[in-house]
PDB file of C-alpha atoms in Angstrom:
ATOM      1  CA  ILE A   1     104.998  95.571  55.169  1.00  0.00           C
ATOM      2  CA  THR A   2     106.765  94.600  58.258  1.00  0.00           C
ATOM      3  CA  ARG A   3     106.088  91.844  60.951  1.00  0.00           C
ATOM      4  CA  ALA A   4     102.598  90.863  59.505  1.00  0.00           C
ATOM      5  CA  GLN A   5     101.274  88.461  62.358  1.00  0.00           C
ATOM      6  CA  ARG A   6      99.232  86.019  60.185  1.00  0.00           C
ATOM      7  CA  ARG A   7      99.326  87.028  56.553  1.00  0.00           C
ATOM      8  CA  VAL A   8     100.041  89.942  54.127  1.00  0.00           C
ATOM      9  CA  VAL A   9      96.805  90.913  51.810  1.00  0.00           C
ATOM     10  CA  ILE A  10      97.802  92.856  48.862  1.00  0.00           C
ATOM     11  CA  LEU A  11      94.882  94.315  46.485  1.00  0.00           C
ATOM     12  CA  ILE A  12      95.740  94.275  43.149  1.00  0.00           C
ATOM     13  CA  LYS A  13      93.690  94.732  40.294  1.00  0.00           C
ATOM     14  CA  LYS A  14      92.506  91.870  37.651  1.00  0.00           C
ATOM     15  CA  ASN A  15      95.057  90.840  34.846  1.00  0.00           C
ATOM     16  CA  ASP A  16      97.594  93.804  36.723  1.00  0.00           C
ATOM     17  CA  MET A  17     101.325  93.816  36.082  1.00  0.00           C
ATOM     18  CA  MET A  18     101.714  93.238  39.935  1.00  0.00           C
ATOM     19  CA  ARG A  19     100.354  89.709  39.847  1.00  0.00           C
ATOM     20  CA  ARG A  20     102.197  88.929  36.884  1.00  0.00           C
ATOM     21  CA  PHE A  21     105.349  90.412  39.024  1.00  0.00           C
ATOM     22  CA  PHE A  22     104.542  88.525  42.118  1.00  0.00           C
ATOM     23  CA  ASP A  23     103.618  85.256  39.783  1.00  0.00           C
ATOM     24  CA  SER A  24     107.000  85.507  38.109  1.00  0.00           C
ATOM     25  CA  LEU A  25     108.732  85.081  41.936  1.00  0.00           C
ATOM     26  CA  GLU A  26     106.867  82.087  42.183  1.00  0.00           C
ATOM     27  CA  CYS A  27     105.390  83.252  45.900  1.00  0.00           C
ATOM     28  CA  ASN A  28     103.069  81.399  47.515  1.00  0.00           C
ATOM     29  CA  LEU A  29     100.198  83.483  46.682  1.00  0.00           C
ATOM     30  CA  ASN A  30      96.885  82.755  47.278  1.00  0.00           C
ATOM     31  CA  TYR A  31      94.071  84.498  45.202  1.00  0.00           C
ATOM     32  CA  ALA A  32      90.736  85.553  46.573  1.00  0.00           C
ATOM     33  CA  ASP A  33      87.803  87.869  45.758  1.00  0.00           C
ATOM     34  CA  ALA A  34      88.539  91.669  47.819  1.00  0.00           C
ATOM     35  CA  ARG A  35      85.427  91.752  49.311  1.00  0.00           C
ATOM     36  CA  ILE A  36      85.303  88.539  51.098  1.00  0.00           C
ATOM     37  CA  VAL A  37      88.777  89.480  52.384  1.00  0.00           C
ATOM     38  CA  LEU A  38      88.194  92.898  53.226  1.00  0.00           C
ATOM     39  CA  SER A  39      85.317  91.266  55.489  1.00  0.00           C
ATOM     40  CA  GLU A  40      87.449  90.005  58.000  1.00  0.00           C
ATOM     41  CA  PHE A  41      88.764  93.174  58.683  1.00  0.00           C
ATOM     42  CA  ASN A  42      85.139  94.670  58.891  1.00  0.00           C
ATOM     43  CA  VAL A  43      84.934  93.860  62.502  1.00  0.00           C
ATOM     44  CA  GLU A  44      85.286  95.958  65.552  1.00  0.00           C
ATOM     45  CA  THR A  45      87.841  95.418  68.020  1.00  0.00           C
ATOM     46  CA  SER A  46      86.254  94.202  71.630  1.00  0.00           C
ATOM     47  CA  VAL A  47      87.383  96.299  74.494  1.00  0.00           C
ATOM     48  CA  GLU A  48      88.985  92.949  75.787  1.00  0.00           C
ATOM     49  CA  GLU A  49      91.074  92.754  72.714  1.00  0.00           C
ATOM     50  CA  TRP A  50      92.535  96.472  73.170  1.00  0.00           C
ATOM     51  CA  PHE A  51      92.527  95.561  77.011  1.00  0.00           C
ATOM     52  CA  LYS A  52      94.939  92.618  76.135  1.00  0.00           C
ATOM     53  CA  LYS A  53      96.917  94.559  73.739  1.00  0.00           C
ATOM     54  CA  GLY A  54      97.463  97.284  76.064  1.00  0.00           C
ATOM     55  CA  MET A  55      98.939  95.127  78.703  1.00  0.00           C
ATOM     56  CA  SER A  56     101.199  93.262  75.902  1.00  0.00           C
ATOM     57  CA  LEU A  57     102.660  96.689  74.682  1.00  0.00           C
ATOM     58  CA  PHE A  58     103.078  97.569  78.625  1.00  0.00           C
ATOM     59  CA  GLU A  59     104.983  94.114  79.374  1.00  0.00           C
ATOM     60  CA  GLU A  60     107.037  94.988  76.131  1.00  0.00           C
ATOM     61  CA  GLU A  61     107.744  98.557  77.260  1.00  0.00           C
ATOM     62  CA  GLN A  62     105.704 100.208  74.568  1.00  0.00           C
ATOM     63  CA  PHE A  63     104.274 102.397  76.982  1.00  0.00           C
ATOM     64  CA  LYS A  64     102.770 105.585  74.381  1.00  0.00           C
ATOM     65  CA  PRO A  65     100.501 102.848  72.072  1.00  0.00           C
ATOM     66  CA  ALA A  66      99.801 101.103  75.164  1.00  0.00           C
ATOM     67  CA  ALA A  67      98.224 104.172  76.692  1.00  0.00           C
ATOM     68  CA  SER A  68      96.852 104.473  73.715  1.00  0.00           C
ATOM     69  CA  ALA A  69      94.972 100.818  73.490  1.00  0.00           C
ATOM     70  CA  PHE A  70      94.239 101.393  77.008  1.00  0.00           C
ATOM     71  CA  ASN A  71      91.809 104.463  76.126  1.00  0.00           C
ATOM     72  CA  ALA A  72      90.429 102.474  73.601  1.00  0.00           C
ATOM     73  CA  ALA A  73      89.520 100.193  76.072  1.00  0.00           C
ATOM     74  CA  GLY A  74      88.309 102.646  78.220  1.00  0.00           C
ATOM     75  CA  ASP A  75      90.866 102.038  81.105  1.00  0.00           C
ATOM     76  CA  HIS A  76      92.065 105.054  81.683  1.00  0.00           C
ATOM     77  CA  ALA A  77      93.702 104.651  85.196  1.00  0.00           C
ATOM     78  CA  TYR A  78      96.087 102.033  83.030  1.00  0.00           C
ATOM     79  CA  ALA A  79      96.184 104.714  80.252  1.00  0.00           C
ATOM     80  CA  ASN A  80      97.569 107.092  82.666  1.00  0.00           C
ATOM     81  CA  TRP A  81     100.221 104.236  84.088  1.00  0.00           C
ATOM     82  CA  ALA A  82     101.451 103.699  80.788  1.00  0.00           C
ATOM     83  CA  GLN A  83     101.416 107.551  79.869  1.00  0.00           C
ATOM     84  CA  GLY A  84     103.534 108.038  83.130  1.00  0.00           C
ATOM     85  CA  ARG A  85     106.092 105.372  82.013  1.00  0.00           C
ATOM     86  CA  HIS A  86     106.323 106.905  78.724  1.00  0.00           C
ATOM     87  CA  LEU A  87     106.891 110.593  80.046  1.00  0.00           C
ATOM     88  CA  ILE A  88     109.789 109.048  82.260  1.00  0.00           C
ATOM     89  CA  SER A  89     111.542 107.805  79.703  1.00  0.00           C
ATOM     90  CA  ASN A  90     111.418 110.922  77.914  1.00  0.00           C
ATOM     91  CA  GLY A  91     112.994 112.967  81.030  1.00  0.00           C
ATOM     92  CA  LYS A  92     109.306 114.615  82.281  1.00  0.00           C
ATOM     93  CA  LYS A  93     109.343 112.889  86.129  1.00  0.00           C
ATOM     94  CA  SER A  94     107.246 116.008  87.019  1.00  0.00           C
ATOM     95  CA  ASP A  95     104.769 115.394  84.375  1.00  0.00           C
ATOM     96  CA  ALA A  96     104.828 111.498  84.850  1.00  0.00           C
ATOM     97  CA  ALA A  97     104.292 112.138  88.562  1.00  0.00           C
ATOM     98  CA  GLU A  98     100.912 113.750  87.661  1.00  0.00           C
ATOM     99  CA  SER A  99      99.904 111.004  85.363  1.00  0.00           C
ATOM    100  CA  PHE A 100     100.790 108.541  88.298  1.00  0.00           C
ATOM    101  CA  ARG A 101      99.043 110.122  90.519  1.00  0.00           C
ATOM    102  CA  THR A 102      95.956 109.999  88.106  1.00  0.00           C
ATOM    103  CA  ALA A 103      96.196 106.546  87.910  1.00  0.00           C
ATOM    104  CA  ALA A 104      96.524 105.770  91.925  1.00  0.00           C
ATOM    105  CA  ASN A 105      93.169 107.669  92.381  1.00  0.00           C
ATOM    106  CA  MET A 106      91.514 106.079  89.316  1.00  0.00           C
ATOM    107  CA  PHE A 107      92.671 102.684  90.424  1.00  0.00           C
ATOM    108  CA  PHE A 108      91.500 103.668  94.252  1.00  0.00           C
ATOM    109  CA  GLU A 109      87.965 104.859  92.998  1.00  0.00           C
ATOM    110  CA  ALA A 110      87.560 101.481  91.113  1.00  0.00           C
ATOM    111  CA  MET A 111      88.376  99.682  94.515  1.00  0.00           C
ATOM    112  CA  LYS A 112      91.645  98.270  92.668  1.00  0.00           C
ATOM    113  CA  TYR A 113      93.618  99.016  96.219  1.00  0.00           C
ATOM    114  CA  ARG A 114      96.556  96.741  95.420  1.00  0.00           C
ATOM    115  CA  LEU A 115      96.981  98.881  92.017  1.00  0.00           C
ATOM    116  CA  THR A 116      96.839 101.709  93.971  1.00  0.00           C
ATOM    117  CA  LEU A 117      99.539 100.722  96.283  1.00  0.00           C
ATOM    118  CA  ASP A 118     101.889  99.374  93.720  1.00  0.00           C
ATOM    119  CA  ILE A 119     102.021 102.827  91.925  1.00  0.00           C
ATOM    120  CA  LEU A 120     102.405 104.701  95.131  1.00  0.00           C
ATOM    121  CA  PHE A 121     105.314 102.397  95.905  1.00  0.00           C
ATOM    122  CA  LYS A 122     106.924 101.652  92.415  1.00  0.00           C
ATOM    123  CA  GLU A 123     106.173 104.884  90.704  1.00  0.00           C
ATOM    124  CA  ILE A 124     105.406 107.725  92.637  1.00  0.00           C
ATOM    125  CA  SER A 125     107.844 107.420  95.611  1.00  0.00           C
ATOM    126  CA  ASN A 126     110.599 107.454  93.176  1.00  0.00           C
ATOM    127  CA  ILE A 127     109.670 111.278  92.235  1.00  0.00           C
ATOM    128  CA  PRO A 128     109.730 113.569  95.119  1.00  0.00           C
ATOM    129  CA  PRO A 129     108.496 115.215  96.876  1.00  0.00           C
ATOM    130  CA  TRP A 130     106.036 112.939  98.338  1.00  0.00           C
ATOM    131  CA  LYS A 131     102.948 115.099  98.654  1.00  0.00           C
ATOM    132  CA  PRO A 132     100.334 114.852 101.607  1.00  0.00           C
ATOM    133  CA  GLU A 133      97.696 114.011  99.346  1.00  0.00           C
ATOM    134  CA  ASP A 134      99.722 110.655  98.339  1.00  0.00           C
ATOM    135  CA  ASP A 135     100.192 109.960 102.006  1.00  0.00           C
ATOM    136  CA  ARG A 136      96.488 110.237 102.550  1.00  0.00           C
ATOM    137  CA  LEU A 137      95.782 107.649  99.803  1.00  0.00           C
ATOM    138  CA  TYR A 138      98.632 105.545 100.386  1.00  0.00           C
ATOM    139  CA  GLN A 139      96.843 105.371 104.156  1.00  0.00           C
ATOM    140  CA  GLN A 140      93.625 104.899 103.205  1.00  0.00           C
ATOM    141  CA  ALA A 141      94.707 102.372 100.290  1.00  0.00           C
ATOM    142  CA  ARG A 142      96.971 100.597 103.249  1.00  0.00           C
ATOM    143  CA  LEU A 143      93.291 100.173 105.345  1.00  0.00           C
ATOM    144  CA  LYS A 144      91.821  98.572 102.612  1.00  0.00           C
ATOM    145  CA  GLU A 145      94.673  95.717 101.979  1.00  0.00           C
ATOM    146  CA  PRO A 146      96.824  95.893 105.164  1.00  0.00           C
ATOM    147  CA  LEU A 147      98.864  92.493 104.240  1.00  0.00           C
ATOM    148  CA  TYR A 148      99.524  93.561 100.561  1.00  0.00           C
ATOM    149  CA  LEU A 149     103.039  94.956 100.848  1.00  0.00           C
ATOM    150  CA  SER A 150     105.554  92.797 102.976  1.00  0.00           C
ATOM    151  CA  PRO A 151     106.934  93.913 106.174  1.00  0.00           C
ATOM    152  CA  GLN A 152     110.389  94.826 103.956  1.00  0.00           C
ATOM    153  CA  ASP A 153     108.363  96.900 102.019  1.00  0.00           C
ATOM    154  CA  THR A 154     106.797  98.790 104.418  1.00  0.00           C
ATOM    155  CA  VAL A 155     109.639  99.488 106.243  1.00  0.00           C
ATOM    156  CA  LYS A 156     111.758 100.515 103.076  1.00  0.00           C
ATOM    157  CA  PHE A 157     108.207 102.835 102.231  1.00  0.00           C
ATOM    158  CA  ALA A 158     108.615 104.411 105.849  1.00  0.00           C
ATOM    159  CA  LEU A 159     112.137 104.793 105.972  1.00  0.00           C
ATOM    160  CA  ASP A 160     112.306 106.118 102.161  1.00  0.00           C
ATOM    161  CA  ARG A 161     109.433 108.740 103.112  1.00  0.00           C
ATOM    162  CA  LYS A 162     110.745 109.529 106.437  1.00  0.00           C
ATOM    163  CA  CYS A 163     107.429 108.366 108.174  1.00  0.00           C
ATOM    164  CA  PHE A 164     108.938 106.825 111.183  1.00  0.00           C
ATOM    165  CA  ASP A 165     106.221 106.567 113.482  1.00  0.00           C
ATOM    166  CA  GLU A 166     104.950 103.785 110.752  1.00  0.00           C
ATOM    167  CA  LEU A 167     107.947 101.912 111.832  1.00  0.00           C
ATOM    168  CA  LEU A 168     106.573  98.901 114.778  1.00  0.00           C
ATOM    169  CA  PHE A 169     108.687  97.995 117.467  1.00  0.00           C
ATOM    170  CA  GLU A 170     108.366  94.589 115.818  1.00  0.00           C
ATOM    171  CA  HIS A 171     110.470  95.589 112.901  1.00  0.00           C
ATOM    172  CA  PHE A 172     113.451  96.546 114.868  1.00  0.00           C
ATOM    173  CA  LEU A 173     113.764  93.223 116.171  1.00  0.00           C
ATOM    174  CA  ASP A 174     112.857  91.004 112.553  1.00  0.00           C
ATOM    175  CA  SER A 175     116.023  89.972 111.055  1.00  0.00           C
ATOM    176  CA  SER A 176     114.326  91.190 107.610  1.00  0.00           C
ATOM    177  CA  THR A 177     113.568  94.719 108.454  1.00  0.00           C
ATOM    178  CA  ALA A 178     116.155  95.626 111.089  1.00  0.00           C
ATOM    179  CA  PRO A 179     118.838  95.569 108.602  1.00  0.00           C
ATOM    180  CA  LEU A 180     116.717  98.133 106.587  1.00  0.00           C
ATOM    181  CA  ILE A 181     116.551 100.530 109.489  1.00  0.00           C
ATOM    182  CA  MET A 182     120.188 100.308 110.357  1.00  0.00           C
ATOM    183  CA  GLU A 183     120.830 101.503 106.804  1.00  0.00           C
ATOM    184  CA  HIS A 184     119.697 105.225 108.282  1.00  0.00           C
ATOM    185  CA  ARG A 185     121.380 104.931 111.503  1.00  0.00           C
ATOM    186  CA  SER A 186     122.718 108.505 111.088  1.00  0.00           C
ATOM    187  CA  GLU A 187     119.349 109.731 110.249  1.00  0.00           C
ATOM    188  CA  SER A 188     118.963 111.939 112.797  1.00  0.00           C
ATOM    189  CA  LYS A 189     114.947 112.469 112.826  1.00  0.00           C
ATOM    190  CA  LEU A 190     114.848 108.987 113.336  1.00  0.00           C
ATOM    191  CA  ILE A 191     117.091 108.911 116.126  1.00  0.00           C
ATOM    192  CA  GLN A 192     115.007 111.717 117.610  1.00  0.00           C
ATOM    193  CA  HIS A 193     111.741 110.075 116.907  1.00  0.00           C
ATOM    194  CA  ILE A 194     113.176 106.784 118.713  1.00  0.00           C
ATOM    195  CA  SER A 195     114.240 108.758 121.782  1.00  0.00           C
ATOM    196  CA  ASN A 196     110.915 110.517 122.209  1.00  0.00           C
ATOM    197  CA  ARG A 197     108.938 106.801 122.161  1.00  0.00           C
ATOM    198  CA  TYR A 198     108.724 105.149 125.543  1.00  0.00           C
ATOM    199  CA  PHE A 199     110.542 101.686 125.676  1.00  0.00           C
ATOM    200  CA  SER A 200     110.775  99.570 128.819  1.00  0.00           C
ATOM    201  CA  LYS A 201     114.036  98.399 129.936  1.00  0.00           C
ATOM    202  CA  GLU A 202     113.327  94.776 128.543  1.00  0.00           C
ATOM    203  CA  ASP A 203     112.591  96.510 125.171  1.00  0.00           C
ATOM    204  CA  LEU A 204     115.443  98.719 125.236  1.00  0.00           C
ATOM    205  CA  GLU A 205     117.683  95.691 125.787  1.00  0.00           C
ATOM    206  CA  SER A 206     116.352  93.762 122.921  1.00  0.00           C
ATOM    207  CA  LEU A 207     116.967  96.985 120.557  1.00  0.00           C
ATOM    208  CA  GLU A 208     120.710  97.085 121.839  1.00  0.00           C
ATOM    209  CA  LYS A 209     121.169  93.619 120.695  1.00  0.00           C
ATOM    210  CA  SER A 210     118.848  94.274 117.361  1.00  0.00           C
ATOM    211  CA  VAL A 211     119.959  98.010 116.144  1.00  0.00           C
ATOM    212  CA  PRO A 212     122.776  98.617 118.286  1.00  0.00           C
ATOM    213  CA  ILE A 213     124.347 101.558 116.849  1.00  0.00           C
ATOM    214  CA  ILE A 214     121.060 103.428 116.792  1.00  0.00           C
ATOM    215  CA  ILE A 215     120.508 102.934 119.964  1.00  0.00           C
ATOM    216  CA  ALA A 216     124.266 104.065 120.421  1.00  0.00           C
ATOM    217  CA  ASN A 217     123.614 107.504 118.762  1.00  0.00           C
ATOM    218  CA  MET A 218     120.191 108.162 120.813  1.00  0.00           C
ATOM    219  CA  TYR A 219     122.312 107.582 124.034  1.00  0.00           C
ATOM    220  CA  ALA A 220     124.704 110.154 122.573  1.00  0.00           C
ATOM    221  CA  LEU A 221     122.081 112.595 121.932  1.00  0.00           C
ATOM    222  CA  PRO A 222     122.787 115.747 123.793  1.00  0.00           C
ATOM    223  CA  SER A 223     119.634 115.713 125.425  1.00  0.00           C
ATOM    224  CA  LYS A 224     120.607 112.305 126.955  1.00  0.00           C
ATOM    225  CA  LYS A 225     124.398 112.402 127.302  1.00  0.00           C
ATOM    226  CA  GLU A 226     124.664 108.604 128.295  1.00  0.00           C
ATOM    227  CA  PHE A 227     128.420 108.280 126.881  1.00  0.00           C
ATOM    228  CA  ALA A 228     129.033 105.252 128.641  1.00  0.00           C
ATOM    229  CA  ARG A 229     125.926 103.304 127.226  1.00  0.00           C
ATOM    230  CA  ALA A 230     126.333 104.627 123.857  1.00  0.00           C
ATOM    231  CA  ILE A 231     130.379 103.867 123.607  1.00  0.00           C
ATOM    232  CA  ALA A 232     129.760 100.489 124.899  1.00  0.00           C
ATOM    233  CA  LEU A 233     126.996  99.861 122.124  1.00  0.00           C
ATOM    234  CA  TYR A 234     129.503 101.604 119.407  1.00  0.00           C
ATOM    235  CA  LEU A 235     132.626  99.084 120.708  1.00  0.00           C
ATOM    236  CA  GLN A 236     130.381  95.729 121.025  1.00  0.00           C
ATOM    237  CA  ALA A 237     129.405  96.669 117.125  1.00  0.00           C
ATOM    238  CA  ASN A 238     133.132  97.822 116.311  1.00  0.00           C
ATOM    239  CA  ASP A 239     132.123 101.085 115.669  1.00  0.00           C
ATOM    240  CA  PHE A 240     135.689 102.479 116.851  1.00  0.00           C
ATOM    241  CA  ILE A 241     135.494 106.202 115.066  1.00  0.00           C
ATOM    242  CA  SER A 242     131.845 106.623 116.749  1.00  0.00           C
ATOM    243  CA  ALA A 243     132.975 105.346 120.016  1.00  0.00           C
ATOM    244  CA  GLU A 244     136.349 107.588 119.646  1.00  0.00           C
ATOM    245  CA  ARG A 245     134.194 110.719 118.959  1.00  0.00           C
ATOM    246  CA  CYS A 246     131.885 110.030 121.707  1.00  0.00           C
ATOM    247  CA  THR A 247     134.569 109.582 124.088  1.00  0.00           C
ATOM    248  CA  VAL A 248     136.302 113.125 123.198  1.00  0.00           C
ATOM    249  CA  ASN A 249     132.704 114.258 123.820  1.00  0.00           C
ATOM    250  CA  ALA A 250     132.235 112.922 126.793  1.00  0.00           C
ATOM    251  CA  ILE A 251     135.926 114.080 128.365  1.00  0.00           C
ATOM    252  CA  LYS A 252     134.903 117.739 126.735  1.00  0.00           C
ATOM    253  CA  GLU A 253     131.626 117.662 128.609  1.00  0.00           C
ATOM    254  CA  ARG A 254     132.628 120.002 131.813  1.00  0.00           C
ATOM    255  CA  LYS A 255     128.943 119.861 132.733  1.00  0.00           C
ATOM    256  CA  LEU A 256     128.495 115.988 132.781  1.00  0.00           C
ATOM    257  CA  ARG A 257     127.200 115.163 136.221  1.00  0.00           C
ATOM    258  CA  ASN A 258     129.046 113.175 138.314  1.00  0.00           C
ATOM    259  CA  ARG A 259     131.760 113.405 135.633  1.00  0.00           C
ATOM    260  CA  ASP A 260     135.156 111.586 137.108  1.00  0.00           C
ATOM    261  CA  ALA A 261     133.069 108.681 137.595  1.00  0.00           C
ATOM    262  CA  VAL A 262     131.574 108.545 134.031  1.00  0.00           C
ATOM    263  CA  LEU A 263     134.831 108.816 132.951  1.00  0.00           C
ATOM    264  CA  GLU A 264     136.268 106.372 135.059  1.00  0.00           C
ATOM    265  CA  LYS A 265     133.481 103.834 133.706  1.00  0.00           C
ATOM    266  CA  ILE A 266     134.409 104.713 130.372  1.00  0.00           C
ATOM    267  CA  ALA A 267     137.944 103.800 130.081  1.00  0.00           C
ATOM    268  CA  GLY A 268     136.929 100.469 131.773  1.00  0.00           C
ATOM    269  CA  ILE A 269     134.539  99.896 128.769  1.00  0.00           C
ATOM    270  CA  TRP A 270     137.624 100.509 126.654  1.00  0.00           C
ATOM    271  CA  GLN A 271     139.771  98.355 128.715  1.00  0.00           C
ATOM    272  CA  SER A 272     137.182  95.297 128.805  1.00  0.00           C
ATOM    273  CA  GLU A 273     136.281  95.660 124.932  1.00  0.00           C
ATOM    274  CA  VAL A 274     139.687  96.089 123.169  1.00  0.00           C
ATOM    275  CA  GLY A 275     142.052  95.658 125.835  1.00  0.00           C
ATOM    276  CA  GLU A 276     143.853  99.117 124.979  1.00  0.00           C
ATOM    277  CA  VAL A 277     143.691 101.919 122.943  1.00  0.00           C
ATOM    278  CA  THR A 278     146.051 101.448 120.230  1.00  0.00           C
ATOM    279  CA  LYS A 279     147.012 103.986 117.405  1.00  0.00           C
ATOM    280  CA  GLU A 280     145.257 101.763 115.347  1.00  0.00           C
ATOM    281  CA  ILE A 281     142.067 102.322 117.002  1.00  0.00           C
ATOM    282  CA  ILE A 282     142.283 106.118 117.163  1.00  0.00           C
ATOM    283  CA  SER A 283     141.088 107.323 113.586  1.00  0.00           C
ATOM    284  CA  ASN A 284     141.710 111.239 114.567  1.00  0.00           C
ATOM    285  CA  ASP A 285     145.583 112.480 115.697  1.00  0.00           C
ATOM    286  CA  SER A 286     143.589 115.294 117.717  1.00  0.00           C
ATOM    287  CA  SER A 287     141.775 112.718 119.752  1.00  0.00           C
ATOM    288  CA  ALA A 288     144.765 110.758 120.390  1.00  0.00           C
ATOM    289  CA  PHE A 289     145.941 112.944 123.136  1.00  0.00           C
ATOM    290  CA  LEU A 290     142.659 112.892 125.219  1.00  0.00           C
ATOM    291  CA  LEU A 291     142.358 109.414 124.584  1.00  0.00           C
ATOM    292  CA  TYR A 292     145.658 108.162 125.552  1.00  0.00           C
ATOM    293  CA  ILE A 293     145.031 110.083 128.833  1.00  0.00           C
ATOM    294  CA  LEU A 294     141.806 108.940 129.722  1.00  0.00           C
ATOM    295  CA  PHE A 295     142.430 105.128 128.904  1.00  0.00           C
ATOM    296  CA  HIS A 296     145.598 105.761 131.617  1.00  0.00           C
ATOM    297  CA  SER A 297     143.965 108.215 133.903  1.00  0.00           C
ATOM    298  CA  PRO A 298     140.361 109.176 133.767  1.00  0.00           C
ATOM    299  CA  LEU A 299     140.995 111.700 136.445  1.00  0.00           C
ATOM    300  CA  GLU A 300     143.667 113.670 134.730  1.00  0.00           C
ATOM    301  CA  ALA A 301     141.377 113.194 131.785  1.00  0.00           C
ATOM    302  CA  ALA A 302     139.064 115.249 133.978  1.00  0.00           C
ATOM    303  CA  ARG A 303     141.157 117.567 135.030  1.00  0.00           C
ATOM    304  CA  THR A 304     142.816 118.495 131.302  1.00  0.00           C
ATOM    305  CA  GLN A 305     139.553 119.730 129.987  1.00  0.00           C
TER     306      GLN A 305
END
């Protein structure tokens, strides 16, 4: 007998030794006719009570009994959610993902779109792979509840799924979302996606201020080769390693248009941003020779390679 919520009921016979035993312990016992006591338990638990019990168990992370309680309440969406959590705790991620998908679809059919988004965002996205049907359900639920997810959650979700087309121009500028995007600054698909989008001169200037390294990486793409603009941004962001790498790539690029002028400009950028190319700035010994030549004589650097 453990953790009785109200009281413990023990059925004993009249003049039974068990009754004398309890009397000897001087327990605080109340005797009543068994038929009266049993009538209290002869009541069917309501759907609402089962659901309330399921929610209580769910919050206590007792997911298996929670699933049973939800099923008894007839709420199979919550039951699948709880079952998925139970499977996760047992290391069965693949089975859990299917339970979560079932729950998300059931919530959507019941027009509980916020719960659909909760499961997609909090559960399914953490168990790769993200499937096309997950994306369709997400898009449909978002249409119903466009303001439910915060801008930060929307951006994080898009980045985690590599759905970069969901990123708005405002996301790159907003101080709450731009840092999230900057965490993916080396993501080649993100860089290529930005490169393929049209931005006005004013837009690019704004992006250079908010996400400088991402835009620098875009300028440094082989398809663009805007080395001077990239290096200026790297140095302004104190990313000397990337600036050095980009500079060496520019020196080695034999077919660079107006190569001599570009290298002179790059040398000027280094000088204006850091004053002098020092050994502390240069991280790669193999690059040192080219960088020193560039800094002191851009034309000589052009002839070297």
